[in-house]
Amino acid sequence: MIPQIPLKYRDAERWSFGDTESSADELAKRVIAGTKTATCSNLDDDPEPEPGEVFVVVDGRNNPVCAVQLTEVKQVPFDQVTEQHAWEEGEGDRTLAYWRKEHQRFFEEYEMFEPTMPLLLMKFRMIEKF
């Protein structure tokens, strides 16, 4: 059975992590487990999210998994992301080397990678599991 999004989260933006169905499933599990407490994105024309905003995390089939609340948002160039942030993103072996390799691959697929490209680094906490 697909979990229902509680009414209070119906208007929240949905987030999935990773770029495949299986990676979205795995990373959603890591959010639930408390291993993944951060993410990043490229800067675009959308308004920058702010601490306190709530998002619904979905799995690889767009099924709601949990709600998270942003606790910190900051702009940092790709080449200045820290080992600590890589650890908090909770992906792969959680090292900065793994983080750089995978994120460079991801951004290159969309032809937007630059070593100094500005990223939005976001920390969050899970507030409700569905």
Short mmCIF file of the C-alpha atoms (twelve columns), coordinates in Angstrom:
data_MODEL
# 
_entry.id   MODEL 
# 
loop_
_atom_site.group_PDB 
_atom_site.id 
_atom_site.type_symbol 
_atom_site.label_atom_id 
_atom_site.label_alt_id 
_atom_site.label_comp_id 
_atom_site.label_asym_id 
_atom_site.label_seq_id 
_atom_site.Cartn_x 
_atom_site.Cartn_y 
_atom_site.Cartn_z 
_atom_site.pdbx_PDB_model_num 
ATOM 1   C CA . MET A 1   0.000  0.000  0.000   1 
ATOM 2   C CA . ILE A 2   1.283  3.466  -0.907  1 
ATOM 3   C CA . PRO A 3   1.587  5.769  2.107   1 
ATOM 4   C CA . GLN A 4   -0.630 8.813  2.043   1 
ATOM 5   C CA . ILE A 5   0.793  12.269 2.548   1 
ATOM 6   C CA . PRO A 6   -0.759 13.841 5.655   1 
ATOM 7   C CA . LEU A 7   -2.923 16.816 4.748   1 
ATOM 8   C CA . LYS A 8   -0.499 19.282 6.354   1 
ATOM 9   C CA . TYR A 9   2.160  18.298 3.749   1 
ATOM 10  C CA . ARG A 10  -0.051 18.157 0.640   1 
ATOM 11  C CA . ASP A 11  1.270  21.455 -0.735  1 
ATOM 12  C CA . ALA A 12  4.924  20.740 0.088   1 
ATOM 13  C CA . GLU A 13  7.374  20.326 -2.782  1 
ATOM 14  C CA . ARG A 14  8.433  16.727 -3.386  1 
ATOM 15  C CA . TRP A 15  12.090 15.758 -3.432  1 
ATOM 16  C CA . SER A 16  13.721 12.579 -4.640  1 
ATOM 17  C CA . PHE A 17  17.440 12.029 -4.302  1 
ATOM 18  C CA . GLY A 18  19.740 10.411 -6.858  1 
ATOM 19  C CA . ASP A 19  19.239 10.035 -10.581 1 
ATOM 20  C CA . THR A 20  17.798 6.522  -10.864 1 
ATOM 21  C CA . GLU A 21  14.815 4.753  -9.322  1 
ATOM 22  C CA . SER A 22  17.083 2.471  -7.288  1 
ATOM 23  C CA . SER A 23  19.269 5.327  -5.998  1 
ATOM 24  C CA . ALA A 24  16.156 7.322  -5.034  1 
ATOM 25  C CA . ASP A 25  14.890 4.276  -3.100  1 
ATOM 26  C CA . GLU A 26  18.235 3.758  -1.352  1 
ATOM 27  C CA . LEU A 27  18.698 7.422  -0.454  1 
ATOM 28  C CA . ALA A 28  15.126 7.707  0.867   1 
ATOM 29  C CA . LYS A 29  15.940 4.758  3.170   1 
ATOM 30  C CA . ARG A 30  19.063 6.602  4.331   1 
ATOM 31  C CA . VAL A 31  16.959 9.661  5.210   1 
ATOM 32  C CA . ILE A 32  14.657 7.428  7.301   1 
ATOM 33  C CA . ALA A 33  17.691 5.802  8.969   1 
ATOM 34  C CA . GLY A 34  19.193 9.202  9.796   1 
ATOM 35  C CA . THR A 35  22.270 8.588  7.619   1 
ATOM 36  C CA . LYS A 36  21.334 11.211 5.021   1 
ATOM 37  C CA . THR A 37  20.792 14.624 6.610   1 
ATOM 38  C CA . ALA A 38  21.987 16.893 3.793   1 
ATOM 39  C CA . THR A 39  21.759 17.447 0.059   1 
ATOM 40  C CA . CYS A 40  22.856 19.928 -2.572  1 
ATOM 41  C CA . SER A 41  21.613 21.417 -5.801  1 
ATOM 42  C CA . ASN A 42  22.823 23.717 -8.508  1 
ATOM 43  C CA . LEU A 43  21.651 27.312 -8.469  1 
ATOM 44  C CA . ASP A 44  18.781 27.963 -10.844 1 
ATOM 45  C CA . ASP A 45  16.014 30.489 -11.325 1 
ATOM 46  C CA . ASP A 46  13.824 28.986 -8.600  1 
ATOM 47  C CA . PRO A 47  13.621 30.853 -5.314  1 
ATOM 48  C CA . GLU A 48  16.292 29.697 -2.872  1 
ATOM 49  C CA . PRO A 49  14.808 27.474 -0.155  1 
ATOM 50  C CA . GLU A 50  15.067 28.744 3.407   1 
ATOM 51  C CA . PRO A 51  15.563 27.092 6.793   1 
ATOM 52  C CA . GLY A 52  12.213 26.027 8.197   1 
ATOM 53  C CA . GLU A 53  10.756 24.992 4.830   1 
ATOM 54  C CA . VAL A 54  9.289  21.490 4.695   1 
ATOM 55  C CA . PHE A 55  9.659  19.027 1.807   1 
ATOM 56  C CA . VAL A 56  8.243  15.553 1.176   1 
ATOM 57  C CA . VAL A 57  10.871 12.947 0.290   1 
ATOM 58  C CA . VAL A 58  9.699  10.410 -2.298  1 
ATOM 59  C CA . ASP A 59  11.152 7.108  -3.445  1 
ATOM 60  C CA . GLY A 60  12.004 6.142  -7.018  1 
ATOM 61  C CA . ARG A 61  8.335  5.672  -7.936  1 
ATOM 62  C CA . ASN A 62  7.319  9.051  -6.463  1 
ATOM 63  C CA . ASN A 63  5.740  7.420  -3.392  1 
ATOM 64  C CA . PRO A 64  5.936  9.633  -0.289  1 
ATOM 65  C CA . VAL A 65  8.360  8.360  2.347   1 
ATOM 66  C CA . CYS A 66  8.757  11.136 4.917   1 
ATOM 67  C CA . ALA A 67  8.757  14.876 5.535   1 
ATOM 68  C CA . VAL A 68  11.949 16.816 6.198   1 
ATOM 69  C CA . GLN A 69  12.536 20.357 7.388   1 
ATOM 70  C CA . LEU A 70  15.497 22.440 6.247   1 
ATOM 71  C CA . THR A 71  17.763 23.522 9.078   1 
ATOM 72  C CA . GLU A 72  20.518 25.260 7.069   1 
ATOM 73  C CA . VAL A 73  20.996 26.567 3.523   1 
ATOM 74  C CA . LYS A 74  24.200 28.096 2.183   1 
ATOM 75  C CA . GLN A 75  25.942 28.712 -1.129  1 
ATOM 76  C CA . VAL A 76  29.321 27.030 -1.556  1 
ATOM 77  C CA . PRO A 77  31.433 26.490 -4.709  1 
ATOM 78  C CA . PHE A 78  31.667 22.829 -5.783  1 
ATOM 79  C CA . ASP A 79  35.408 22.731 -5.137  1 
ATOM 80  C CA . GLN A 80  34.971 24.024 -1.572  1 
ATOM 81  C CA . VAL A 81  32.449 21.437 -0.355  1 
ATOM 82  C CA . THR A 82  33.817 19.865 2.824   1 
ATOM 83  C CA . GLU A 83  34.344 16.305 3.994   1 
ATOM 84  C CA . GLN A 84  31.727 17.036 6.683   1 
ATOM 85  C CA . HIS A 85  29.072 17.900 4.109   1 
ATOM 86  C CA . ALA A 86  29.902 14.785 2.069   1 
ATOM 87  C CA . TRP A 87  29.499 12.699 5.247   1 
ATOM 88  C CA . GLU A 88  26.121 14.335 6.005   1 
ATOM 89  C CA . GLU A 89  24.861 13.657 2.462   1 
ATOM 90  C CA . GLY A 90  25.290 9.991  3.419   1 
ATOM 91  C CA . GLU A 91  25.949 8.637  -0.063  1 
ATOM 92  C CA . GLY A 92  28.301 5.815  -1.083  1 
ATOM 93  C CA . ASP A 93  31.171 5.493  1.378   1 
ATOM 94  C CA . ARG A 94  30.403 9.047  2.626   1 
ATOM 95  C CA . THR A 95  33.852 10.399 1.671   1 
ATOM 96  C CA . LEU A 96  34.522 13.685 -0.090  1 
ATOM 97  C CA . ALA A 97  36.260 11.786 -2.917  1 
ATOM 98  C CA . TYR A 98  33.112 9.724  -3.558  1 
ATOM 99  C CA . TRP A 99  30.898 12.810 -3.258  1 
ATOM 100 C CA . ARG A 100 32.997 14.775 -5.798  1 
ATOM 101 C CA . LYS A 101 33.161 11.900 -8.286  1 
ATOM 102 C CA . GLU A 102 29.406 11.206 -8.199  1 
ATOM 103 C CA . HIS A 103 28.296 14.837 -8.185  1 
ATOM 104 C CA . GLN A 104 30.671 15.763 -10.996 1 
ATOM 105 C CA . ARG A 105 29.264 12.836 -13.023 1 
ATOM 106 C CA . PHE A 106 25.708 13.980 -12.283 1 
ATOM 107 C CA . PHE A 107 26.286 17.627 -13.214 1 
ATOM 108 C CA . GLU A 108 28.266 16.663 -16.342 1 
ATOM 109 C CA . GLU A 109 25.257 14.648 -17.557 1 
ATOM 110 C CA . TYR A 110 23.318 17.914 -17.604 1 
ATOM 111 C CA . GLU A 111 26.277 19.806 -19.123 1 
ATOM 112 C CA . MET A 112 26.495 22.168 -16.188 1 
ATOM 113 C CA . PHE A 113 29.628 21.082 -14.335 1 
ATOM 114 C CA . GLU A 114 32.286 23.645 -13.473 1 
ATOM 115 C CA . PRO A 115 34.787 23.071 -10.634 1 
ATOM 116 C CA . THR A 116 33.819 26.407 -9.086  1 
ATOM 117 C CA . MET A 117 30.075 26.212 -9.817  1 
ATOM 118 C CA . PRO A 118 28.006 27.547 -6.920  1 
ATOM 119 C CA . LEU A 119 25.906 24.950 -5.118  1 
ATOM 120 C CA . LEU A 120 23.169 25.248 -2.534  1 
ATOM 121 C CA . LEU A 121 24.136 23.034 0.394   1 
ATOM 122 C CA . MET A 122 21.131 22.138 2.489   1 
ATOM 123 C CA . LYS A 123 20.897 20.371 5.827   1 
ATOM 124 C CA . PHE A 124 17.610 18.924 7.014   1 
ATOM 125 C CA . ARG A 125 16.020 16.830 9.707   1 
ATOM 126 C CA . MET A 126 13.296 14.241 9.281   1 
ATOM 127 C CA . ILE A 127 10.114 15.403 10.984  1 
ATOM 128 C CA . GLU A 128 7.677  12.626 10.085  1 
ATOM 129 C CA . LYS A 129 7.861  9.166  8.523   1 
ATOM 130 C CA . PHE A 130 4.844  8.056  6.460   1 
# 
